Tab-separated table of C-alpha atoms in Angstrom:
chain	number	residue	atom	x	y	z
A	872	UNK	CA	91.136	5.572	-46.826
A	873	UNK	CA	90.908	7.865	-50.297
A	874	UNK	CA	94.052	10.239	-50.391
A	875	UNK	CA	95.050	13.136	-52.349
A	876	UNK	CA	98.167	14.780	-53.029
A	877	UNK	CA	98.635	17.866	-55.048
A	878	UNK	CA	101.757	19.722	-55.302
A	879	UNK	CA	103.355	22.187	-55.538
A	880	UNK	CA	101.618	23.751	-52.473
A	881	UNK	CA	102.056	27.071	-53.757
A	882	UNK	CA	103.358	28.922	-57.100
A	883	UNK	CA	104.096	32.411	-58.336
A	884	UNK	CA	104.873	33.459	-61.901
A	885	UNK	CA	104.654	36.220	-64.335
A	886	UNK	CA	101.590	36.712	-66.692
A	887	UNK	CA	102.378	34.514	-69.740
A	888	UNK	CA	104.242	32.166	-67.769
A	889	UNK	CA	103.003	28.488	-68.321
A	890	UNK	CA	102.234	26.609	-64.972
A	891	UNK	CA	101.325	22.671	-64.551
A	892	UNK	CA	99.886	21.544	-61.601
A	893	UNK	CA	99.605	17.852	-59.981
A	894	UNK	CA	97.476	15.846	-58.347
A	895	UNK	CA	97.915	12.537	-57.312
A	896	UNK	CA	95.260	10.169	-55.247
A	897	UNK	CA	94.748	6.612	-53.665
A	898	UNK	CA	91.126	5.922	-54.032
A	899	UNK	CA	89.377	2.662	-53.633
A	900	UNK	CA	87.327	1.796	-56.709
A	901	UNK	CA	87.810	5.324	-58.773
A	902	UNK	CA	85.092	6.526	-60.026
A	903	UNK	CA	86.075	10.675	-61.163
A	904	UNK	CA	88.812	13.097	-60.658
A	905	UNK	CA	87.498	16.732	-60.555
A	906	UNK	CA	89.604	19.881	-60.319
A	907	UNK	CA	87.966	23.238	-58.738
A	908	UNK	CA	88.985	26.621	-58.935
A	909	UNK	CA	88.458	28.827	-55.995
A	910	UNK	CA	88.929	32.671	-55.783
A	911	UNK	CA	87.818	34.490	-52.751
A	912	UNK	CA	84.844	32.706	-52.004
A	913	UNK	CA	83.094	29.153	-53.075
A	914	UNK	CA	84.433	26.392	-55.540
A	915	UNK	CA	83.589	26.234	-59.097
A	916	UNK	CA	84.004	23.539	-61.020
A	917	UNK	CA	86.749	23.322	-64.438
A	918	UNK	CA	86.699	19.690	-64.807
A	919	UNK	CA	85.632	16.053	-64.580
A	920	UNK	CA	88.189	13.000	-65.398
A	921	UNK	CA	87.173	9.764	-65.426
A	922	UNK	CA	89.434	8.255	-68.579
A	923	UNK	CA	92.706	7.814	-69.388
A	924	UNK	CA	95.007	10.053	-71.392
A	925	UNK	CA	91.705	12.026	-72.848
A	926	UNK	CA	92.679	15.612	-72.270
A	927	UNK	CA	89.861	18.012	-71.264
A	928	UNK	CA	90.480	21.678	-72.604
A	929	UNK	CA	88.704	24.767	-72.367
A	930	UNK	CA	90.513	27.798	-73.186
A	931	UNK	CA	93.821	28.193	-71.664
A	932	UNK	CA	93.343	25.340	-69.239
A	933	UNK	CA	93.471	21.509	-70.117
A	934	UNK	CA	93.582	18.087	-67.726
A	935	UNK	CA	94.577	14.704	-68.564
A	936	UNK	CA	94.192	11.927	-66.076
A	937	UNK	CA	96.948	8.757	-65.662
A	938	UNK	CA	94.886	5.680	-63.933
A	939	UNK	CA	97.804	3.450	-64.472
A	940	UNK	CA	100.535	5.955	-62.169
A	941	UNK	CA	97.397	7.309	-60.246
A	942	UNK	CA	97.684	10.804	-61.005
A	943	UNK	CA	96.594	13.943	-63.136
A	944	UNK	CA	98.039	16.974	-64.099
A	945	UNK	CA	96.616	20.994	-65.046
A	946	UNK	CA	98.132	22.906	-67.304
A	947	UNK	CA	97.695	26.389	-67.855
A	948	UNK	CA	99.222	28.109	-70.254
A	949	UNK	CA	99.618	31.864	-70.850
A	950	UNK	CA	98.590	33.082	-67.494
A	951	UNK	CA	96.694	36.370	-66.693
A	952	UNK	CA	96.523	37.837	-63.192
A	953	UNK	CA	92.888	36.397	-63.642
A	954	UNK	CA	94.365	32.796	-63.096
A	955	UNK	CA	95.224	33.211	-59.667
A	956	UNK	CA	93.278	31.524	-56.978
A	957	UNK	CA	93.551	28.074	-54.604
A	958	UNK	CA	93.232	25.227	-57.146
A	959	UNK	CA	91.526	21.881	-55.998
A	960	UNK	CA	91.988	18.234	-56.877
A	961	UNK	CA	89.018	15.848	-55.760
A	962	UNK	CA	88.326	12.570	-55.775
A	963	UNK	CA	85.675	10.192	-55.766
A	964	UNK	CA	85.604	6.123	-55.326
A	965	UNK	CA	82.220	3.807	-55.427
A	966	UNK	CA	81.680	0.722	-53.478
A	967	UNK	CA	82.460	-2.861	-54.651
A	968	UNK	CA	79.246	-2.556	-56.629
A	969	UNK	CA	80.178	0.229	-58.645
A	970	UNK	CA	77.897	2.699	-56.820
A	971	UNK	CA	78.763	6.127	-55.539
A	972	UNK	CA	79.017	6.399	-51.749
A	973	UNK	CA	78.678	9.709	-51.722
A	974	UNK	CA	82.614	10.393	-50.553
A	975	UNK	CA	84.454	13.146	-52.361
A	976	UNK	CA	87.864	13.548	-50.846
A	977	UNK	CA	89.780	16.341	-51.977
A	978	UNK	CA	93.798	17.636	-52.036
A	979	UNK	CA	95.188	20.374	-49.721
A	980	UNK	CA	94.780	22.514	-52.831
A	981	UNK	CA	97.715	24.614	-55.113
A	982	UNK	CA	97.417	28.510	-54.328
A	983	UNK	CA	99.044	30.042	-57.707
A	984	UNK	CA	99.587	33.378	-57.803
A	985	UNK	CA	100.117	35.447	-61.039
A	986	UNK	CA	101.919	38.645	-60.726
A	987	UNK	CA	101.727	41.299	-63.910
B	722	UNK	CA	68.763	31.345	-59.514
B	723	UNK	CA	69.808	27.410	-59.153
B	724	UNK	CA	72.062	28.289	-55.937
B	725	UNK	CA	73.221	26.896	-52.483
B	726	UNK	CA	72.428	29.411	-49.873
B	727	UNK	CA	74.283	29.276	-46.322
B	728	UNK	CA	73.577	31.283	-43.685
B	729	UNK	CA	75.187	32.754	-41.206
B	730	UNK	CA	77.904	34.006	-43.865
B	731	UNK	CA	80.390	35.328	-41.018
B	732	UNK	CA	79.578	34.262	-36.766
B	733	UNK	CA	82.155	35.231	-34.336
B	734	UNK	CA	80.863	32.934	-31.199
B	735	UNK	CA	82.570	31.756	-27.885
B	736	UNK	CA	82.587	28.202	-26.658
B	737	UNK	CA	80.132	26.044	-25.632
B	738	UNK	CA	77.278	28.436	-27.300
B	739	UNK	CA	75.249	25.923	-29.632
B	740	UNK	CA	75.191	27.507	-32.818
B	741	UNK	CA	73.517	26.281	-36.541
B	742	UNK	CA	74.549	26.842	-39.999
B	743	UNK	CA	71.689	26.509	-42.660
B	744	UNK	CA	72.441	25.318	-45.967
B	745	UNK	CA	69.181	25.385	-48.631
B	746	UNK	CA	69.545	25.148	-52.228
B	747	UNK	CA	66.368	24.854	-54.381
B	748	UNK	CA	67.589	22.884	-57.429
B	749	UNK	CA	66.098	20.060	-56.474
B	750	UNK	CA	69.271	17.613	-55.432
B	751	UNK	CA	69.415	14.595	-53.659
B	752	UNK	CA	72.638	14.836	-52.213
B	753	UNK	CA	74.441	17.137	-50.014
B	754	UNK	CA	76.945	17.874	-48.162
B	755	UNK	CA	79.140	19.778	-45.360
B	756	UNK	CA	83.113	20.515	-45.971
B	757	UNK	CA	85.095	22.654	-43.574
B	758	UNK	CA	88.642	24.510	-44.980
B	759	UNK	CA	91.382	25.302	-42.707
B	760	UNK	CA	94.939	26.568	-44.177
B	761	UNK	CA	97.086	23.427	-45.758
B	762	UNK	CA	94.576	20.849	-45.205
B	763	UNK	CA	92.583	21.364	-47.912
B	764	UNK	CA	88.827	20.370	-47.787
B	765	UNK	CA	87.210	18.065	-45.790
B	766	UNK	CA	84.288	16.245	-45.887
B	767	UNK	CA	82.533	16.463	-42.310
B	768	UNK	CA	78.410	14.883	-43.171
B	769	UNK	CA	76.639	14.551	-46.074
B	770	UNK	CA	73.472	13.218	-47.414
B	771	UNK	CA	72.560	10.728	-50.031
B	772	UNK	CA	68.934	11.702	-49.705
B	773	UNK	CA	66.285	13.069	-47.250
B	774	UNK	CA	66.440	11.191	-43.846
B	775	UNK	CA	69.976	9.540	-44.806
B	776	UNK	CA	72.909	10.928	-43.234
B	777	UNK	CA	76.247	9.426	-42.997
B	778	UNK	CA	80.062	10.944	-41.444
B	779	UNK	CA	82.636	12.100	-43.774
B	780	UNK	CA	86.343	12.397	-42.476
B	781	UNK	CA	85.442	14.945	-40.163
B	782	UNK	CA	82.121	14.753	-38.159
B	783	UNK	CA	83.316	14.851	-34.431
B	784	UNK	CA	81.681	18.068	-32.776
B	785	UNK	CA	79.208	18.221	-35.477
B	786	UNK	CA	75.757	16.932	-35.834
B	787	UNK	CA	72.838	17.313	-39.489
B	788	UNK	CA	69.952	16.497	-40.250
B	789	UNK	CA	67.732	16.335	-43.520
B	790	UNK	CA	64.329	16.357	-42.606
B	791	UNK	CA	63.377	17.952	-46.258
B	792	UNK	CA	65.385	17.805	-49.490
B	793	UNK	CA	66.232	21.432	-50.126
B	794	UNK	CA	67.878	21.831	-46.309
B	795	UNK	CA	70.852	20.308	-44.721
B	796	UNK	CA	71.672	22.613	-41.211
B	797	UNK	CA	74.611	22.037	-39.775
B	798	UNK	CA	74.649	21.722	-35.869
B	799	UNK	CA	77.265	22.680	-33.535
B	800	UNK	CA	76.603	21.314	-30.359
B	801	UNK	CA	79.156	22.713	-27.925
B	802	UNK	CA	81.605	24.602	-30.093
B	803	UNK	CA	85.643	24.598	-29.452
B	804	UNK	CA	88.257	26.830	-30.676
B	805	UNK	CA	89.195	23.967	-33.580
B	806	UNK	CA	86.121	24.619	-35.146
B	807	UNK	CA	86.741	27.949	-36.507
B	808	UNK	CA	87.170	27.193	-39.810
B	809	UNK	CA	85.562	28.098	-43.171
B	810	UNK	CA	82.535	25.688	-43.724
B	811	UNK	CA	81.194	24.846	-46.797
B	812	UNK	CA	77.431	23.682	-48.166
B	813	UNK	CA	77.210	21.496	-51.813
B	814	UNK	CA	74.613	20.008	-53.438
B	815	UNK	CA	74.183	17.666	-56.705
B	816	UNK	CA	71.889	16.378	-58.181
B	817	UNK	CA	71.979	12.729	-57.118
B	818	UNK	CA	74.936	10.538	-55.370
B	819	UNK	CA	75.299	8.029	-58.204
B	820	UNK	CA	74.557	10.462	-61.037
B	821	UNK	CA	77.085	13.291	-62.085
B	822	UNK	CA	79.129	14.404	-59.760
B	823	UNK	CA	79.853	17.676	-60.364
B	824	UNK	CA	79.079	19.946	-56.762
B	825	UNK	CA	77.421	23.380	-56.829
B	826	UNK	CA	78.964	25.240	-53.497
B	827	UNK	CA	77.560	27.458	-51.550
B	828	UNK	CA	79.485	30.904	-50.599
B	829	UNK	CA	80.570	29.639	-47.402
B	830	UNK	CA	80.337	30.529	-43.574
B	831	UNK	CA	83.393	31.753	-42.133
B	832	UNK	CA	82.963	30.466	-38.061
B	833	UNK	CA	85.463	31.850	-35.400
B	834	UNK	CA	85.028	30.288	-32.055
B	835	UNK	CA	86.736	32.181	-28.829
């Protein structure tokens, strides 16, 4: 069964602080790693992993993805009040044929919160 | 607007009172699917859909039932509804299983059963 950690739970800082969250998954046959940012309402997507050690960036926010030790981290740096909100980690494997079943299994979530 | 619309968005109901959540989005994607979240657990998958007519169980499905008689819908279908179902549900959709897998969300239905 596909399993995801993430950790911490929860975080608070001040604005500018620099925060790195982790996620960390069993997964038969991985095919992605996707992290999701979610305010008061639905998910919306930041990034896709599917490489090793190739960070994604955009903006303040960047991802990097260890298949070796099974895990990837989020980093964002200079945080606003803006930044705070329940961040996912998801997961997806394929069958033995390399094709998507379909199954995205995601972490309990980090809620960050980012005081002025 | 390419969207994923659920409705009800908020249903206080009491027990045993069947009860169905539509999900439609109108981007034209195969594959869809249902997530509930509850406090420290994250979310879970309870059905989705590869395609129209194919459904198959996620982690969660007991005390839930789907169907996909038409690509753009995917109603979820409480039966008999308990107290552990209040929850926050969720509706996604992409564009294919096997293509990129990045999940549009709907805004979610927030269910409390009494």
């Amino acid at each position: 069964e596909d399993k995801v950690v993430q950790s911490p739970l929860s975080l608070v800082v001040h604005e500018g602080d620099t925060v790195t969250l982790n996620c960390s998954y069993e997964v038969t046959n991985f095919r992605s790693l996707l992290w999701y940012k979610q305010e008061k309402k639905a998910p919306t997507f930041l990034f896709m992993l599917t490489s090793s050690g190739i960070e994604k960036k955009s903006g303040r926010l960047s991802s990097i993805l260890d298949k070796k030790e099974l895990f990837s981290i989020l980093n964002i740096t200079a945080t606003q009040t803006g930044d705070s909100a329940i961040y996912l980690c998801a997961v997806e494997g394929t069958n033995a044929g390399g094709t998507s079943y379909g199954k995205l299994t995601f972490g309990q979530g980090t809620i960050l919160t980012v005081h002025p | 607007e390419a969207q994923v619309t659920q409705n009800p968005r908020y249903l206080i109901t009491v027990t045993g009172k069947k009860l169905t959540v539509t999900c439609s989005q109108n981007m034209n994607h195969e594959y869809m699917s249902w997530y509930r979240q509850d406090p420290g657990l994250g979310l879970r998958q309870i059905y989705y859909s590869m395609n129209v007519e194919v459904t198959d169980k996620g982690d969660v499905p007991e005390g839930y039932k789907v169907s996909r008689k038409e690509k753009r819908n995917f109603p979820l279908i409480l039966e008999s509804p308990s107290p552990n179902q209040t929850s926050l549900y969720f509706c996604a959709s992409r564009p294919r299983a096997s293509g990129a897998n990045v999940l549009t969300f709907g805004a979610g239905s927030r269910l409390t059963v009494l």
